[in-house]
Amino acid sequence: MRYGSFIPLHKSDVLRHLKRKFNSDFSDRKSTIFSEVDKYRTAIIQESILSFRVVYKKHILTLEDLLTLANEHWLNDQVMNMYGELIMESSNHKVHFLNSFFHRQLMTKGYDGVRRWTKQVDLFSKTLLLVPIHLEVHWCLVTADISAKKIYLYDSQGHSLQKVNILKYLMSEAKEKKRASFQDGWTVSFFNTSFLFCLPFQFSQQDIPNIRKRIYKELCDCEIHELD
């Protein structure tokens, strides 16, 4: 019920829940409990909770939004933007996330079109900048290490380098905010790889299904969990 119908629940979560609820250790009954979890997962897939919603600040995720994390579906803007908000919160706002609509506005209207996006934010006091970018049929990600003045572009299809110009944006932003030390000296590196939100650990393609489940659970819980 808590996670809609995708159920990215780890079996260890069930044991922790039972221990809290009954103040008892159920480790000796793992096999029985895990068998019941498997039955529930199978049953819930057949009957999703249509009215399921996740509400966090200005974000509302429906079950349809969350299910873009299932299998190999393309993630939508709502999932991207709420997860970016959670990343900012979990970093105590040392990381700044410019949502998925930022780059579209930048490309169509130039710097003047996004000038007000950082009216209350000093990007150059942050540790890291994240900019998700949707290019036709796939997502890529631009990150900027602010103190090192290094920009990284992650694109598994390798077609976006000429379509992304965060360097020019940052130089314009530095000029606008009168931060002379950030108006030059930037470097740009390109990586022909996928990113899935720069998760803080190494992963391969085989890990992606479990990572998607983890992100689903974090979105439902409205917080980024510490890695086990």
N, CA, C and O of each residue as an XYZ file, in Angstrom:
912
protein
N       0.833     -1.209      0.000
C       0.000      0.000      0.000
C       0.871      1.264      0.000
O       0.512      2.271     -0.610
N       2.003      1.202      0.682
C       2.841      2.383      0.827
C       3.530      2.761     -0.479
O       3.777      3.940     -0.731
N       3.841      1.768     -1.312
C       4.630      2.027     -2.512
C       3.851      1.820     -3.809
O       4.459      1.620     -4.860
N       2.533      1.863     -3.759
C       1.762      1.736     -4.986
C       1.741      0.317     -5.492
O       1.232     -0.575     -4.813
N       2.292      0.085     -6.690
C       2.256     -1.274     -7.231
C       3.605     -1.785     -7.709
O       3.756     -2.983     -7.948
N       4.585     -0.906     -7.854
C       5.892     -1.358     -8.335
C       6.615     -2.173     -7.260
O       7.357     -3.100     -7.583
N       6.404     -1.834     -5.992
C       6.963     -2.550     -4.842
C       8.465     -2.770     -4.970
O       8.906     -3.888     -5.238
N       9.253     -1.718     -4.784
C      10.701     -1.886     -4.793
C      11.221     -2.264     -3.415
O      12.411     -2.125     -3.131
N      10.318     -2.745     -2.557
C      10.645     -3.011     -1.166
C      11.717     -4.078     -1.025
O      11.616     -5.151     -1.619
N      12.743     -3.782     -0.238
C      13.741     -4.793      0.097
C      13.179     -5.667      1.209
O      12.500     -5.175      2.111
N      13.459     -6.940      1.145
C      12.922     -7.845      2.161
C      13.409     -7.476      3.557
O      12.705     -7.693      4.543
N      14.608     -6.920      3.638
C      15.120     -6.507      4.951
C      14.266     -5.400      5.562
O      14.209     -5.261      6.784
N      13.585     -4.593      4.692
C      12.690     -3.557      5.205
C      11.548     -4.169      5.999
O      11.102     -3.612      7.002
N      11.079     -5.328      5.536
C       9.966     -5.990      6.213
C      10.389     -6.441      7.605
O       9.642     -6.283      8.570
N      11.587     -7.001      7.703
C      12.082     -7.439      9.010
C      12.231     -6.256      9.963
O      11.889     -6.361     11.141
N      12.738     -5.131      9.458
C      12.886     -3.949     10.315
C      11.531     -3.440     10.783
O      11.372     -3.040     11.936
N      10.553     -3.458      9.875
C       9.206     -3.008     10.224
C       8.596     -3.908     11.307
O       8.025     -3.407     12.276
N       8.711     -5.202     11.151
C       8.162     -6.136     12.136
C       8.846     -5.977     13.498
O       8.203     -6.056     14.544
N      10.147     -5.756     13.462
C      10.881     -5.589     14.716
C      10.416     -4.342     15.460
O      10.242     -4.364     16.678
N      10.211     -3.238     14.704
C       9.730     -2.006     15.340
C       8.320     -2.177     15.880
O       8.007     -1.735     16.985
N       7.477     -2.820     15.089
C       6.061     -2.922     15.453
C       5.832     -3.854     16.650
O       5.008     -3.560     17.517
N       6.555     -4.968     16.697
C       6.314     -5.968     17.742
C       7.450     -6.068     18.763
O       7.402     -6.879     19.688
N       8.480     -5.222     18.576
C       9.612     -5.244     19.502
C      10.159     -6.659     19.689
O      10.404     -7.112     20.807
N      10.338     -7.332     18.571
C      10.806     -8.713     18.608
C      11.656     -8.987     17.371
O      11.470     -8.367     16.324
N      12.595     -9.928     17.511
C      13.475    -10.282     16.405
C      12.881    -11.446     15.617
O      12.641    -12.521     16.168
N      12.645    -11.223     14.319
C      12.017    -12.248     13.483
C      13.026    -12.959     12.581
O      12.637    -13.625     11.622
N      14.312    -12.821     12.881
C      15.346    -13.390     12.014
C      15.200    -14.886     11.824
O      15.531    -15.416     10.763
N      14.702    -15.577     12.855
C      14.580    -17.032     12.757
C      13.411    -17.458     11.878
O      13.229    -18.644     11.606
N      12.616    -16.477     11.432
C      11.464    -16.794     10.570
C      11.589    -16.126      9.204
O      10.589    -15.865      8.536
N      12.823    -15.854      8.800
C      13.066    -15.169      7.537
C      12.418    -15.867      6.351
O      11.754    -15.227      5.535
N      12.609    -17.177      6.256
C      12.131    -17.895      5.069
C      10.622    -17.775      4.917
O      10.123    -17.585      3.808
N       9.891    -17.884      6.027
C       8.429    -17.763      5.975
C       8.009    -16.349      5.587
O       7.130    -16.156      4.747
N       8.647    -15.375      6.206
C       8.311    -13.974      5.939
C       8.622    -13.612      4.493
O       7.808    -12.978      3.822
N       9.798    -14.013      4.008
C      10.193    -13.679      2.647
C       9.297    -14.363      1.626
O       9.045    -13.818      0.551
N       8.820    -15.552      1.957
C       7.880    -16.248      1.077
C       6.586    -15.454      0.945
O       6.021    -15.364     -0.145
N       6.115    -14.880      2.046
C       4.898    -14.076      2.022
C       5.102    -12.779      1.241
O       4.201    -12.319      0.538
N       6.296    -12.195      1.370
C       6.603    -10.980      0.605
C       6.541    -11.266     -0.892
O       5.992    -10.472     -1.656
N       7.107    -12.406     -1.312
C       7.086    -12.778     -2.729
C       5.658    -12.954     -3.233
O       5.335    -12.546     -4.348
N       4.804    -13.561     -2.413
C       3.400    -13.740     -2.794
C       2.709    -12.388     -2.948
O       1.924    -12.179     -3.872
N       3.012    -11.481     -2.032
C       2.388    -10.161     -2.072
C       2.824     -9.384     -3.306
O       2.013     -8.734     -3.965
N       4.112     -9.459     -3.609
C       4.622     -8.766     -4.797
C       3.904     -9.243     -6.049
O       3.507     -8.441     -6.895
N       3.742    -10.549     -6.159
C       3.066    -11.119     -7.327
C       1.629    -10.646     -7.399
O       1.135    -10.315     -8.477
N       0.949    -10.611     -6.249
C      -0.463    -10.224     -6.227
C      -0.653     -8.750     -6.531
O      -1.581     -8.392     -7.257
N       0.204     -7.879     -5.995
C       0.009     -6.441     -6.147
C       0.240     -5.986     -7.576
O      -0.340     -4.992     -8.012
N       1.078     -6.699     -8.305
C       1.303     -6.366     -9.709
C       0.003     -6.499    -10.499
O      -0.233     -5.772    -11.463
N      -0.832     -7.442    -10.070
C      -2.095     -7.667    -10.767
C      -3.142     -6.598    -10.442
O      -4.109     -6.430    -11.186
N      -2.954     -5.885     -9.346
C      -3.977     -4.937     -8.900
C      -3.312     -3.697     -8.320
O      -3.121     -3.600     -7.108
N      -2.960     -2.757     -9.174
C      -2.263     -1.559     -8.722
C      -3.211     -0.621     -7.979
O      -4.431     -0.705     -8.125
N      -2.635      0.259     -7.194
C      -3.418      1.214     -6.411
C      -3.554      2.491     -7.233
O      -2.657      3.334     -7.225
N      -4.640      2.632     -7.924
C      -4.794      3.687     -8.923
C      -4.753      5.087     -8.328
O      -4.329      6.027     -9.001
N      -5.186      5.244     -7.081
C      -5.232      6.577     -6.484
C      -3.937      6.954     -5.784
O      -3.874      7.984     -5.113
N      -2.908      6.139     -5.932
C      -1.645      6.363     -5.229
C      -1.002      7.666     -5.680
O      -0.899      7.927     -6.879
N      -0.565      8.494     -4.717
C       0.096      9.765     -4.998
C       1.249      9.957     -4.024
O       1.189      9.522     -2.874
N       2.299     10.617     -4.503
C       3.366     11.077     -3.624
C       3.398     12.596     -3.742
O       3.524     13.136     -4.841
N       3.285     13.283     -2.610
C       3.301     14.748     -2.601
C       4.477     15.213     -1.759
O       4.609     14.838     -0.594
N       5.334     16.037     -2.362
C       6.503     16.560     -1.654
C       6.751     17.975     -2.135
O       7.095     18.198     -3.296
N       6.572     18.933     -1.232
C       6.702     20.342     -1.582
C       5.819     20.646     -2.795
O       4.607     20.438     -2.734
N       6.399     21.130     -3.887
C       5.597     21.488     -5.058
C       5.411     20.312     -6.018
O       4.787     20.463     -7.068
N       5.946     19.148     -5.666
C       5.927     17.992     -6.562
C       4.772     17.045     -6.230
O       4.470     16.791     -5.064
N       4.146     16.540     -7.269
C       3.130     15.494     -7.124
C       3.453     14.390     -8.121
O       3.498     14.627     -9.328
N       3.676     13.196     -7.615
C       3.951     12.049     -8.480
C       2.767     11.097     -8.437
O       2.343     10.680     -7.359
N       2.237     10.755     -9.593
C       1.201      9.741     -9.680
C       1.863      8.383     -9.857
O       3.072      8.286    -10.071
N       1.056      7.344     -9.765
C       1.590      6.008     -9.984
C       2.117      5.873    -11.411
O       3.100      5.175    -11.659
N       1.454      6.546    -12.338
C       1.915      6.518    -13.731
C       3.308      7.131    -13.852
O       4.152      6.615    -14.585
N       3.552      8.230    -13.138
C       4.891      8.840    -13.135
C       5.920      7.858    -12.579
O       6.970      7.637    -13.181
N       5.608      7.279    -11.432
C       6.548      6.379    -10.762
C       6.856      5.143    -11.590
O       7.967      4.614    -11.542
N       5.876      4.689    -12.345
C       6.077      3.469    -13.127
C       6.985      3.688    -14.336
O       7.334      2.730    -15.026
N       7.372      4.942    -14.598
C       8.400      5.129    -15.631
C       9.738      4.569    -15.160
O      10.654      4.392    -15.964
N       9.858      4.289    -13.864
C      11.079      3.683    -13.330
C      11.106      2.168    -13.522
O      12.143      1.538    -13.314
N       9.991      1.586    -13.910
C       9.933      0.136    -14.087
C      10.579     -0.264    -15.408
O      10.543      0.472    -16.394
N      11.171     -1.459    -15.393
C      11.750     -2.036    -16.605
C      12.729     -1.058    -17.266
O      13.623     -0.536    -16.599
N      12.569     -0.807    -18.562
C      13.492      0.093    -19.267
C      12.771      1.315    -19.824
O      13.165      1.857    -20.856
N      11.715      1.748    -19.140
C      10.964      2.909    -19.590
C      11.808      4.176    -19.449
O      12.719      4.248    -18.624
N      11.482      5.172    -20.276
C      12.150      6.465    -20.165
C      11.584      7.214    -18.972
O      10.366      7.299    -18.814
N      12.456      7.759    -18.130
C      12.004      8.524    -16.975
C      11.382      9.836    -17.442
O      11.832     10.436    -18.418
N      10.328     10.281    -16.724
C       9.701     11.536    -17.137
C      10.184     12.715    -16.293
O      10.941     12.542    -15.337
N       9.735     13.912    -16.661
C      10.194     15.134    -15.996
C       9.844     15.148    -14.522
O      10.644     15.592    -13.699
N       8.647     14.662    -14.174
C       8.205     14.712    -12.791
C       9.134     13.910    -11.880
O       9.492     14.360    -10.791
N       9.520     12.712    -12.342
C      10.437     11.874    -11.563
C      11.806     12.543    -11.456
O      12.388     12.606    -10.373
N      12.312     13.038    -12.574
C      13.609     13.708    -12.581
C      13.637     14.870    -11.585
O      14.572     15.001    -10.796
N      12.609     15.700    -11.634
C      12.649     16.942    -10.878
C      12.431     16.743     -9.385
O      13.036     17.448     -8.578
N      11.580     15.800     -9.004
C      11.425     15.543     -7.568
C      12.686     14.902     -6.996
O      13.095     15.216     -5.879
N      13.303     14.000     -7.765
C      14.522     13.365     -7.260
C      15.642     14.395     -7.120
O      16.444     14.325     -6.189
N      15.691     15.338     -8.037
C      16.666     16.410     -7.923
C      16.460     17.232     -6.666
O      17.422     17.646     -6.020
N      15.197     17.468     -6.319
C      14.881     18.189     -5.079
C      15.372     17.406     -3.862
O      15.912     17.987     -2.921
N      15.182     16.089     -3.885
C      15.646     15.253     -2.770
C      17.166     15.271     -2.654
O      17.713     15.268     -1.551
N      17.844     15.289     -3.807
C      19.311     15.364     -3.788
C      19.766     16.663     -3.119
O      20.685     16.650     -2.301
N      19.129     17.777     -3.464
C      19.497     19.048     -2.847
C      19.298     19.008     -1.339
O      20.158     19.451     -0.577
N      18.151     18.473     -0.914
C      17.864     18.396      0.517
C      18.873     17.520      1.243
O      19.348     17.872      2.323
N      19.196     16.382      0.647
C      20.103     15.443      1.318
C      21.528     15.979      1.408
O      22.304     15.541      2.258
N      21.876     16.924      0.538
C      23.229     17.515      0.549
C      23.282     18.813      1.354
O      24.292     19.517      1.348
N      22.174     19.123      2.053
C      22.073     20.405      2.763
C      22.312     21.583      1.818
O      22.894     22.604      2.185
N      21.841     21.397      0.596
C      21.887     22.423     -0.453
C      23.305     22.810     -0.865
O      23.533     23.906     -1.377
N      24.253     21.904     -0.640
C      25.584     22.099     -1.211
C      25.570     21.750     -2.699
O      26.397     22.233     -3.472
N      24.619     20.905     -3.082
C      24.383     20.577     -4.493
C      23.180     21.378     -4.956
O      22.181     21.474     -4.243
N      23.271     21.958     -6.156
C      22.116     22.661     -6.710
C      21.655     21.958     -7.978
O      22.463     21.597     -8.834
N      20.354     21.770     -8.084
C      19.739     21.062     -9.208
C      18.892     22.040     -9.998
O      17.963     22.644     -9.460
N      19.212     22.197    -11.278
C      18.390     23.010    -12.180
C      17.472     22.063    -12.929
O      17.944     21.197    -13.666
N      16.181     22.213    -12.753
C      15.267     21.168    -13.220
C      15.252     20.987    -14.739
O      15.878     21.745    -15.480
N      14.532     19.976    -15.173
C      14.598     19.522    -16.564
C      14.095     20.552    -17.565
O      14.333     20.410    -18.764
N      13.399     21.594    -17.091
C      12.890     22.614    -17.997
C      13.910     23.743    -18.211
O      13.755     24.563    -19.115
N      14.940     23.774    -17.378
C      15.928     24.849    -17.451
C      16.623     24.874    -18.810
O      16.676     25.916    -19.463
N      17.153     23.733    -19.233
C      17.953     23.733    -20.457
C      17.104     24.042    -21.690
O      17.579     24.682    -22.628
N      15.858     23.590    -21.689
C      14.967     23.907    -22.816
C      14.799     25.427    -22.922
O      14.853     25.997    -24.011
N      14.593     26.067    -21.765
C      14.433     27.523    -21.746
C      15.724     28.213    -22.177
O      15.689     29.200    -22.911
N      16.858     27.695    -21.722
C      18.150     28.270    -22.093
C      18.371     28.197    -23.601
O      18.838     29.160    -24.210
N      18.035     27.058    -24.200
C      18.276     26.870    -25.626
C      17.341     27.704    -26.491
O      17.721     28.133    -27.580
N      16.128     27.935    -26.016
C      15.159     28.682    -26.829
C      15.243     30.195    -26.613
O      14.990     30.967    -27.538
N      15.600     30.627    -25.382
C      15.569     32.057    -25.076
C      16.914     32.631    -24.642
O      17.026     33.827    -24.375
N      17.927     31.779    -24.572
C      19.242     32.262    -24.191
C      19.338     32.604    -22.712
O      18.424     32.313    -21.940
N      20.437     33.219    -22.323
C      20.661     33.508    -20.910
C      19.569     34.391    -20.315
O      19.166     34.186    -19.170
N      19.082     35.375    -21.083
C      18.042     36.256    -20.561
C      16.788     35.483    -20.162
O      16.046     35.902    -19.274
N      16.560     34.350    -20.828
C      15.373     33.557    -20.526
C      15.460     32.782    -19.221
O      14.445     32.326    -18.695
N      16.677     32.632    -18.694
C      16.837     31.873    -17.436
C      17.528     32.704    -16.352
O      17.879     32.182    -15.293
N      17.716     33.970    -16.616
C      18.428     34.840    -15.678
C      17.818     34.784    -14.270
O      18.546     34.765    -13.277
N      16.486     34.758    -14.188
C      15.805     34.821    -12.894
C      15.772     33.475    -12.160
O      15.351     33.416    -11.004
N      16.209     32.401    -12.816
C      16.160     31.089    -12.170
C      17.043     31.032    -10.921
O      16.791     30.238    -10.014
N      18.059     31.860    -10.877
C      18.984     31.833     -9.735
C      18.932     33.152     -8.960
O      19.915     33.555     -8.339
N      17.792     33.806     -9.004
C      17.652     35.095     -8.322
C      17.965     34.972     -6.833
O      18.570     35.870     -6.248
N      17.552     33.853     -6.217
C      17.774     33.644     -4.787
C      18.912     32.668     -4.506
O      19.074     32.212     -3.374
N      19.705     32.345     -5.539
C      20.740     31.304     -5.385
C      22.081     31.816     -5.897
O      22.165     32.415     -6.969
N      23.126     31.569     -5.114
C      24.488     31.847     -5.574
C      25.102     30.517     -6.005
O      25.598     29.759     -5.171
N      25.067     30.238     -7.299
C      25.587     28.959     -7.800
C      27.049     28.763     -7.424
O      27.489     27.633     -7.209
N      27.797     29.846     -7.345
C      29.237     29.732     -7.159
C      29.639     29.489     -5.700
O      30.821     29.368     -5.378
N      28.637     29.421     -4.835
C      28.892     29.020     -3.445
C      28.586     27.529     -3.245
O      28.799     26.986     -2.162
N      28.085     26.878     -4.297
C      27.732     25.466     -4.212
C      28.947     24.588     -4.501
O      29.965     25.042     -5.023
N      28.800     23.313     -4.141
C      29.843     22.331     -4.443
C      29.664     21.754     -5.838
O      30.628     21.563     -6.579
N      28.407     21.478     -6.179
C      28.117     20.773     -7.436
C      26.823     21.296     -8.041
O      25.862     21.585     -7.329
N      26.812     21.414     -9.354
C      25.615     21.789    -10.100
C      25.200     20.597    -10.953
O      26.038     19.984    -11.614
N      23.901     20.265    -10.942
C      23.356     19.182    -11.763
C      22.323     19.746    -12.724
O      21.427     20.490    -12.323
N      22.455     19.387    -13.997
C      21.499     19.849    -15.012
C      21.084     18.658    -15.878
O      21.857     18.235    -16.738
N      19.883     18.105    -15.674
C      19.405     17.027    -16.543
C      18.914     17.619    -17.861
O      18.301     18.686    -17.877
N      19.181     16.934    -18.949
C      18.827     17.458    -20.271
C      18.164     16.362    -21.088
O      18.704     15.265    -21.227
N      16.996     16.664    -21.625
C      16.297     15.710    -22.478
C      16.567     16.063    -23.935
O      16.236     17.158    -24.391
N      17.168     15.130    -24.657
C      17.500     15.342    -26.067
C      16.766     14.315    -26.916
O      17.214     13.179    -27.070
N      15.636     14.731    -27.462
C      14.838     13.900    -28.354
C      14.369     12.622    -27.654
O      13.301     12.623    -27.042
N      15.140     11.533    -27.729
C      14.634     10.267    -27.188
C      15.453      9.742    -26.013
O      15.310      8.578    -25.639
N      16.305     10.572    -25.425
C      17.057     10.093    -24.272
C      17.485     11.266    -23.390
O      17.443     12.426    -23.799
N      17.898     10.924    -22.167
C      18.374     11.913    -21.216
C      19.901     11.906    -21.168
O      20.537     10.865    -21.332
N      20.463     13.066    -20.945
C      21.877     13.152    -20.588
C      21.977     14.061    -19.365
O      20.984     14.652    -18.941
N      23.157     14.167    -18.812
C      23.339     14.964    -17.602
C      24.600     15.802    -17.719
O      25.639     15.321    -18.172
N      24.501     17.057    -17.308
C      25.675     17.921    -17.171
C      25.886     18.176    -15.686
O      24.947     18.519    -14.968
N      27.121     18.007    -15.229
C      27.472     18.372    -13.864
C      28.585     19.401    -13.914
O      29.388     19.426    -14.846
N      28.619     20.239    -12.910
C      29.694     21.231    -12.818
C      30.267     21.206    -11.407
O      29.567     21.477    -10.431
N      31.542     20.879    -11.317
C      32.283     20.986    -10.059
C      32.682     22.448     -9.932
O      33.604     22.906    -10.606
N      31.990     23.176     -9.070
C      32.129     24.633     -9.055
C      33.521     25.084     -8.637
O      34.133     25.909     -9.315
N      34.029     24.554     -7.531
C      35.325     25.034     -7.038
C      36.460     24.718     -8.000
O      37.406     25.495     -8.131
N      36.362     23.554     -8.685
C      37.415     23.163     -9.633
C      37.186     23.746    -11.025
O      38.059     23.658    -11.889
N      36.021     24.339    -11.240
C      35.634     24.906    -12.540
C      35.733     23.845    -13.655
O      36.302     24.077    -14.722
N      35.150     22.675    -13.353
C      35.149     21.576    -14.318
C      33.709     21.162    -14.630
O      32.898     20.941    -13.731
N      33.421     21.065    -15.914
C      32.100     20.666    -16.391
C      32.202     19.274    -17.005
O      33.102     18.998    -17.799
N      31.264     18.395    -16.626
C      31.253     17.031    -17.144
C      29.915     16.753    -17.823
O      28.852     17.065    -17.286
N      29.989     16.163    -19.004
C      28.785     15.802    -19.750
C      28.713     14.285    -19.879
O      29.624     13.650    -20.410
N      27.604     13.709    -19.382
C      27.388     12.266    -19.445
C      26.272     11.980    -20.443
O      25.135     12.414    -20.263
N      26.617     11.236    -21.507
C      25.623     10.927    -22.537
C      25.924      9.551    -23.123
O      26.935      9.368    -23.801
N      25.058      8.597    -22.864
C      25.292      7.222    -23.320
C      25.266      7.096    -24.832
O      25.845      6.159    -25.381
N      24.599      8.033    -25.524
C      24.516      7.951    -26.979
C      25.544      8.848    -27.676
O      25.755      8.736    -28.884
N      26.168      9.719    -26.922
C      27.287     10.489    -27.454
C      26.946     11.513    -28.515
O      27.804     11.889    -29.314
N      25.664     11.985    -28.533
C      25.278     12.910    -29.601
C      25.047     14.344    -29.116
O      24.707     15.215    -29.916
N      25.224     14.595    -27.840
C      24.722     15.858    -27.295
C      25.761     16.962    -27.154
O      25.401     18.090    -26.816
N      27.009     16.684    -27.395
C      28.059     17.651    -27.098
C      27.817     18.999    -27.768
O      28.064     20.044    -27.167
N      27.334     18.981    -29.009
C      27.131     20.227    -29.733
C      25.806     20.907    -29.373
O      25.558     22.046    -29.769
N      24.960     20.198    -28.619
C      23.636     20.742    -28.305
C      23.545     21.299    -26.886
O      22.506     21.824    -26.487
N      24.622     21.184    -26.135
C      24.607     21.584    -24.737
C      25.654     22.671    -24.519
O      26.814     22.501    -24.894
N      25.249     23.791    -23.913
C      26.233     24.849    -23.694
C      26.099     25.430    -22.296
O      25.772     26.605    -22.128
N      26.355     24.601    -21.299
C      26.328     25.060    -19.916
C      27.540     25.948    -19.629
O      27.481     26.813    -18.756
N      28.645     25.735    -20.366
C      29.830     26.575    -20.184
C      29.486     28.041    -20.422
O      29.799     28.902    -19.600
N      28.851     28.312    -21.537
C      28.488     29.694    -21.854
C      27.533     30.252    -20.800
O      27.629     31.419    -20.421
N      26.611     29.409    -20.331
C      25.669     29.850    -19.293
C      26.412     30.252    -18.018
O      26.145     31.314    -17.456
N      27.336     29.416    -17.563
C      28.047     29.689    -16.312
C      28.906     30.953    -16.420
O      29.023     31.712    -15.458
N      29.493     31.169    -17.573
C      30.291     32.384    -17.765
C      29.389     33.625    -17.742
O      29.759     34.661    -17.190
N      28.209     33.507    -18.346
C      27.250     34.624    -18.320
C      26.734     34.859    -16.910
O      26.573     36.003    -16.485
N      26.475     33.772    -16.182
C      25.999     33.877    -14.808
C      27.053     34.535    -13.919
O      26.726     35.368    -13.073
N      28.313     34.161    -14.113
C      29.396     34.756    -13.332
C      29.506     36.263    -13.593
O      29.733     37.049    -12.673
N      29.345     36.643    -14.838
C      29.390     38.072    -15.191
C      28.211     38.808    -14.563
O      28.369     39.907    -14.032
N      27.007     38.185    -14.627
C      25.802     38.792    -14.054
C      25.942     38.978    -12.544
O      25.526     40.003    -12.003
N      26.526     37.991    -11.863
C      26.652     38.038    -10.402
C      27.970     38.679     -9.953
O      28.296     38.688     -8.766
N      28.723     39.214    -10.924
C      29.993     39.893    -10.619
C      30.962     38.977     -9.872
O      31.574     39.368     -8.878
N      31.084     37.754    -10.377
C      32.046     36.794     -9.817
C      33.150     36.583    -10.845
O      33.158     35.591    -11.574
N      34.078     37.528    -10.892
C      35.092     37.575    -11.948
C      35.926     36.301    -12.028
O      36.328     35.898    -13.119
N      36.191     35.664    -10.899
C      37.057     34.479    -10.901
C      36.421     33.281    -11.601
O      37.102     32.305    -11.914
N      35.103     33.361    -11.847
C      34.421     32.248    -12.515
C      34.062     32.570    -13.971
O      33.337     31.813    -14.618
N      34.568     33.689    -14.477
C      34.231     34.066    -15.854
C      35.115     33.384    -16.889
O      34.848     33.474    -18.087
N      36.165     32.702    -16.437
C      37.014     31.956    -17.372
C      37.695     30.818    -16.608
O      37.501     30.658    -15.402
N      38.487     30.039    -17.326
C      39.235     28.955    -16.693
C      38.489     27.644    -16.563
O      38.992     26.715    -15.932
N      37.292     27.542    -17.150
C      36.499     26.315    -17.075
C      37.024     25.277    -18.077
O      37.510     25.631    -19.151
N      36.918     23.998    -17.713
C      37.224     22.912    -18.643
C      35.986     22.042    -18.806
O      35.146     21.966    -17.910
N      35.883     21.390    -19.956
C      34.723     20.540    -20.254
C      35.204     19.147    -20.640
O      36.092     19.004    -21.481
N      34.616     18.113    -20.021
C      34.945     16.724    -20.335
C      33.678     15.978    -20.728
O      32.601     16.238    -20.192
N      33.816     15.053    -21.663
C      32.673     14.303    -22.173
C      32.844     12.818    -21.848
O      33.926     12.257    -22.022
N      31.758     12.184    -21.370
C      31.775     10.760    -21.059
C      30.639     10.069    -21.802
O      29.472     10.436    -21.663
N      30.996      9.076    -22.583
C      30.003      8.331    -23.360
C      29.437      7.207    -22.493
O      29.703      6.028    -22.722
N      28.652      7.602    -21.496
C      28.136      6.634    -20.531
C      26.807      7.116    -19.986
O      26.442      8.281    -20.142
N      26.089      6.209    -19.345
C      24.832      6.585    -18.697
C      25.137      7.104    -17.300
O      26.266      6.977    -16.825
N      24.138      7.689    -16.634
C      24.423      8.321    -15.350
C      23.455      7.935    -14.243
O      23.900      7.637    -13.135
N      22.161      7.928    -14.492
C      21.128      7.689    -13.492
C      21.385      8.494    -12.223
O      21.520      7.951    -11.127
N      21.446      9.800    -12.414
C      21.533     10.752    -11.300
C      22.841     10.719    -10.526
O      22.861     11.071     -9.347
N      23.940     10.304    -11.162
C      25.240     10.356    -10.479
C      25.204      9.684     -9.121
O      25.732     10.222     -8.148
N      24.598      8.534     -9.045
C      24.541      7.833     -7.765
C      25.947      7.618     -7.228
O      26.866      7.336     -7.997
N      26.127      7.748     -5.900
C      27.481      7.785     -5.334
C      28.132      6.421     -5.159
O      28.699      6.131     -4.106
N      28.052      5.580     -6.189
C      28.776      4.314     -6.153
C      28.924      3.802     -7.576
O      28.202      4.227     -8.478
N      29.865      2.885     -7.770
C      30.073      2.311     -9.087
C      28.963      1.316     -9.403
O      28.516      0.578     -8.525
N      28.518      1.298    -10.658
C      27.485      0.348    -11.027
C      27.630     -0.026    -12.491
O      28.236      0.699    -13.280
N      27.055     -1.183    -12.838
C      27.062     -1.641    -14.216
C      25.616     -1.736    -14.699
O      24.680     -1.484    -13.939
N      25.444     -2.100    -15.970
C      24.099     -2.202    -16.529
C      23.254     -3.229    -15.778
O      22.034     -3.087    -15.692
N      23.892     -4.249    -15.240
C      23.162     -5.286    -14.511
C      22.561     -4.753    -13.204
O      21.611     -5.326    -12.671
N      23.118     -3.664    -12.701
C      22.638     -3.091    -11.440
C      21.422     -2.181    -11.629
O      20.732     -1.858    -10.663
N      21.163     -1.773    -12.864
C      20.151     -0.747    -13.113
C      18.762     -1.108    -12.572
O      18.130     -0.243    -11.965
N      18.247     -2.339    -12.756
C      16.912     -2.640    -12.212
C      16.800     -2.389    -10.708
O      15.802     -1.835    -10.247
N      17.814     -2.791     -9.940
C      17.777     -2.565     -8.500
C      17.943     -1.095     -8.147
O      17.352     -0.613     -7.180
N      18.753     -0.378     -8.937
C      18.916      1.060     -8.695
C      17.596      1.786     -8.952
O      17.219      2.679     -8.194
N      16.899      1.405    -10.014
C      15.592      2.006    -10.291
C      14.617      1.749     -9.146
O      13.843      2.628     -8.769
N      14.663      0.538     -8.596
C      13.785      0.232     -7.460
C      14.143      1.081     -6.246
O      13.271      1.553     -5.517
N      15.431      1.261     -6.050
C      15.864      2.083     -4.917
C      15.359      3.519     -5.076
O      14.868      4.116     -4.118
N      15.480      4.074     -6.292
C      15.015      5.432     -6.536
C      13.504      5.523     -6.332
O      13.009      6.502     -5.772
N      12.772      4.505     -6.784
C      11.315      4.465     -6.591
C      10.986      4.555     -5.104
O      10.131      5.339     -4.693
N      11.668      3.751     -4.311
C      11.416      3.730     -2.869
C      11.765      5.073     -2.236
O      11.029      5.559     -1.376
N      12.874      5.678     -2.648
C      13.270      6.964     -2.095
C      12.260      8.052     -2.453
O      11.970      8.924     -1.634
N      11.727      8.006     -3.667
C      10.700      8.967     -4.052
C       9.445      8.786     -3.205
O       8.845      9.768     -2.768
N       9.046      7.542     -2.970
C       7.864      7.285     -2.147
C       8.086      7.728     -0.703
O       7.172      8.235     -0.053
N       9.307      7.532     -0.206
C       9.637      7.908      1.173
C      10.004      9.381      1.306
O      10.110      9.902      2.416
N      10.199     10.052      0.165
C      10.561     11.476      0.130
C      11.873     11.759      0.843
O      12.016     12.776      1.522
N      12.829     10.853      0.683
C      14.161     11.092      1.220
C      15.158     10.154      0.560
O      14.810      9.050      0.142
N      16.414     10.614      0.473
C      17.502      9.794     -0.048
C      18.022      8.939      1.115
O      18.313      9.462      2.190
N      18.137      7.638      0.898
C      18.592      6.731      1.952
C      20.100      6.545      1.902
O      20.709      6.576      0.833
N      20.682      6.355      3.056
C      22.097      6.035      3.125
C      22.322      4.668      2.506
O      21.482      3.778      2.635
N      23.466      4.497      1.825
C      23.786      3.214      1.233
C      24.148      2.210      2.317
O      24.816      2.543      3.296
N      23.688      0.957      2.123
C      24.017     -0.093      3.087
C      25.483     -0.492      2.935
O      25.964     -1.365      3.657
